[in-house]
PDB file of C-alpha atoms in Angstrom:
ATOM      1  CA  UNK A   1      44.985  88.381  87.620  1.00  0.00           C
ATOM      2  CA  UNK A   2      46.523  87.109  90.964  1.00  0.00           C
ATOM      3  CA  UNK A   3      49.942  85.444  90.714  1.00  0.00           C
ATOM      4  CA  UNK A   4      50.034  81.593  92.751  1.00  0.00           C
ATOM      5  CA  UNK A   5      52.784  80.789  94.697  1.00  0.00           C
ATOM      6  CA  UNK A   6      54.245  78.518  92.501  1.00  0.00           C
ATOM      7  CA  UNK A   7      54.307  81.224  90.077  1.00  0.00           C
ATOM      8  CA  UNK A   8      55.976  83.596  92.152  1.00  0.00           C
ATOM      9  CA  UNK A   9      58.622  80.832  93.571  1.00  0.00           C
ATOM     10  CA  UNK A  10      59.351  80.496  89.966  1.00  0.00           C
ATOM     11  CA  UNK A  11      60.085  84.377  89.361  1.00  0.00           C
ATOM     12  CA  UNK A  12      61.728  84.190  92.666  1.00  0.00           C
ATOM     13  CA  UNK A  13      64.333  81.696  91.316  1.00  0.00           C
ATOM     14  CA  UNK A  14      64.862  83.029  88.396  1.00  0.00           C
ATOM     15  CA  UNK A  15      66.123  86.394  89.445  1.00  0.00           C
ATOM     16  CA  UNK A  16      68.062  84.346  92.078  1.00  0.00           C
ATOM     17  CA  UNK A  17      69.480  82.580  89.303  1.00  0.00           C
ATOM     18  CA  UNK A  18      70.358  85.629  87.316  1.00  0.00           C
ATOM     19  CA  UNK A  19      72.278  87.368  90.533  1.00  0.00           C
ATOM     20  CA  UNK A  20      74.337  84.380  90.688  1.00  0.00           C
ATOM     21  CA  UNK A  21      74.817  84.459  87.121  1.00  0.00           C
ATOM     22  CA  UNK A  22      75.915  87.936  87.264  1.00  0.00           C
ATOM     23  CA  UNK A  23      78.163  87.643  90.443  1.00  0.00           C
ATOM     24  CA  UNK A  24      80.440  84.668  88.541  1.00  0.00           C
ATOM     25  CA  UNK A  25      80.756  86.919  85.673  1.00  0.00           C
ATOM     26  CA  UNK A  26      82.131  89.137  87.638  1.00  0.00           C
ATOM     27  CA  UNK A  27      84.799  86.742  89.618  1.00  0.00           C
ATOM     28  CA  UNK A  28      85.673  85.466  85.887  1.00  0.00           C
ATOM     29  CA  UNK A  29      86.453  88.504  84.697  1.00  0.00           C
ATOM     30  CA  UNK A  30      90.147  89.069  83.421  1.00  0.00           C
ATOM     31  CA  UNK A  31      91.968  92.153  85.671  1.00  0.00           C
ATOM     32  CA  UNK A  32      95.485  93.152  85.308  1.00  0.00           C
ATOM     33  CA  UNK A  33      97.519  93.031  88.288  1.00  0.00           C
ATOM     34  CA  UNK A  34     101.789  93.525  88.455  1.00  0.00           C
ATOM     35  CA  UNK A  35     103.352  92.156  92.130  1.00  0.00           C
ATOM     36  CA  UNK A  36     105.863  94.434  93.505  1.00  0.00           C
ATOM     37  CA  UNK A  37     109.471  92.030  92.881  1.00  0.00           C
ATOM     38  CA  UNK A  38     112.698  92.866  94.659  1.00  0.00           C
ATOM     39  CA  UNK A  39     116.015  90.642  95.445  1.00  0.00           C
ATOM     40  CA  UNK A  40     114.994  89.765  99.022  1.00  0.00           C
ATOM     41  CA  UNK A  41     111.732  88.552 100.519  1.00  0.00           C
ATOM     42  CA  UNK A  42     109.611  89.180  97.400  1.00  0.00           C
ATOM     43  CA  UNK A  43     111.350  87.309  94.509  1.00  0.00           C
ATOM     44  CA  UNK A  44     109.142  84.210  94.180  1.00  0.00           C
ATOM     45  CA  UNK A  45     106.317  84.089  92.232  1.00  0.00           C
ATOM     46  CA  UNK A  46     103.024  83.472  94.135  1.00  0.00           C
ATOM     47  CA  UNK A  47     100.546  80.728  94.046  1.00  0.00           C
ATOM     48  CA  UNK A  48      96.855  81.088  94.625  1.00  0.00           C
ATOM     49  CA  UNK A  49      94.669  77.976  95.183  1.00  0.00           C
ATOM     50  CA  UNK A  50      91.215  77.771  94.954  1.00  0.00           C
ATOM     51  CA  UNK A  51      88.967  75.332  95.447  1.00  0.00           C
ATOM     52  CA  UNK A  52      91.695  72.660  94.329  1.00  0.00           C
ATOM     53  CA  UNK A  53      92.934  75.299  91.220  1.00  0.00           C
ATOM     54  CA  UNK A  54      96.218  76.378  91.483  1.00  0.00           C
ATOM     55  CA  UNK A  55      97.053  79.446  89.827  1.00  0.00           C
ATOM     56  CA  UNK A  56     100.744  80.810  89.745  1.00  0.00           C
ATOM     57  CA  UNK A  57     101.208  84.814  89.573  1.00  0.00           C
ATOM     58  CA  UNK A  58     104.921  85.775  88.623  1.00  0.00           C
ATOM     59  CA  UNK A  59     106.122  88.898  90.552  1.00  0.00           C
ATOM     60  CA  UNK A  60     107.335  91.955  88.290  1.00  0.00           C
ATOM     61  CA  UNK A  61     105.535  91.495  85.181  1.00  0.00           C
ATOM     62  CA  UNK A  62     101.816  92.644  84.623  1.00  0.00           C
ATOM     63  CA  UNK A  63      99.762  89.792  83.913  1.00  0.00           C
ATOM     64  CA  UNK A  64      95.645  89.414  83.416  1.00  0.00           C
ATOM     65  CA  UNK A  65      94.206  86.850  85.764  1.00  0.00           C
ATOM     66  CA  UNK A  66      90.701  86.452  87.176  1.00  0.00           C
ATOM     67  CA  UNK A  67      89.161  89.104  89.437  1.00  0.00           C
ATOM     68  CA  UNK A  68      88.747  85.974  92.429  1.00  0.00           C
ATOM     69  CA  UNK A  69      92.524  85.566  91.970  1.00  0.00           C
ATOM     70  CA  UNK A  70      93.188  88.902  92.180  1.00  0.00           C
ATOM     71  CA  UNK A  71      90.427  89.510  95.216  1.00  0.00           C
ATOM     72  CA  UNK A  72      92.461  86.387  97.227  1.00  0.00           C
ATOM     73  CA  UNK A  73      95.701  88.312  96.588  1.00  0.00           C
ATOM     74  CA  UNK A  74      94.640  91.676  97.766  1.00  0.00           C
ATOM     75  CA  UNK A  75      92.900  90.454 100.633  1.00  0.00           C
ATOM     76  CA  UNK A  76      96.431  88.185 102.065  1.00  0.00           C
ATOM     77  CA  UNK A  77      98.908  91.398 100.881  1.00  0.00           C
ATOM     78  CA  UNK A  78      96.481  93.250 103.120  1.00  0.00           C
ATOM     79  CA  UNK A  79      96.809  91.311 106.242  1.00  0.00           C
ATOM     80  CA  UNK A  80     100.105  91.060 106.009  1.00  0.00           C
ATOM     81  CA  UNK A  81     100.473  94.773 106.124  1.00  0.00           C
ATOM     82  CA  UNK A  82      98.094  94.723 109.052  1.00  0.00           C
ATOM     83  CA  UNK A  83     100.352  91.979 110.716  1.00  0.00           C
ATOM     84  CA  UNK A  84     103.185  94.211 109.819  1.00  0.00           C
ATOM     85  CA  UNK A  85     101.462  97.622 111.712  1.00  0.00           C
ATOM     86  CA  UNK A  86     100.269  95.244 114.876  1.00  0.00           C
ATOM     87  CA  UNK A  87     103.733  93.766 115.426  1.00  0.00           C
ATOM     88  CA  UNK A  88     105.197  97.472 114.938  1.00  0.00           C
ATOM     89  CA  UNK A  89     102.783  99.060 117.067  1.00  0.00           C
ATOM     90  CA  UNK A  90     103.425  96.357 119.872  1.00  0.00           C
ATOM     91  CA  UNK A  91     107.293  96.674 119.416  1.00  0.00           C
ATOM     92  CA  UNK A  92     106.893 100.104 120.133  1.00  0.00           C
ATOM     93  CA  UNK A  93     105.189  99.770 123.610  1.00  0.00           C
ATOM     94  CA  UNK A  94     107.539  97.726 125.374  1.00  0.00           C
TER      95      UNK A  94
END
């Protein structure tokens, strides 16, 4: 038997539905992350916002917090290592 439109929308939808389903399970899952912690330019704890949530990670102390958290996190410790490497690089050429 021939499926209508309507019917396929429907089983379109529903699979779109479980793939978004799936993809915030993900983001909500609890990871464990520690934050390097010294006496100088890393001693304060760090605060994430989110969509209006604020979330405040301590430095030197593992913690569990959620994987979009952690994923924010990684991806600003990561430029700033890039920044870091451009404004060495550049130093280096005058």
């Amino acid at each position: 038997m021939a499926t209508t439109k309507k019917e396929t929308a429907k089983t379109i939808n529903t699979e779109v539905k479980a793939a978004e389903d799936e993809k915030k399970d993900y983001l909500n899952e609890e990871v464990e992350m520690m934050l390097h912690k010294d006496d100088g330019r890393y001693k304060e704890d760090i605060v994430v916002i989110l969509n209006g949530t604020a979330l405040v990670v301590p430095r030197g102390e593992k913690v569990k917090i959620k994987r979009k958290y952690a994923n924010i996190i990684e991806q600003s410790l990561g430029q700033q290592a890039k920044t870091a490497a451009r404004i060495s690089n550049l130093a280096g050429k005058e």
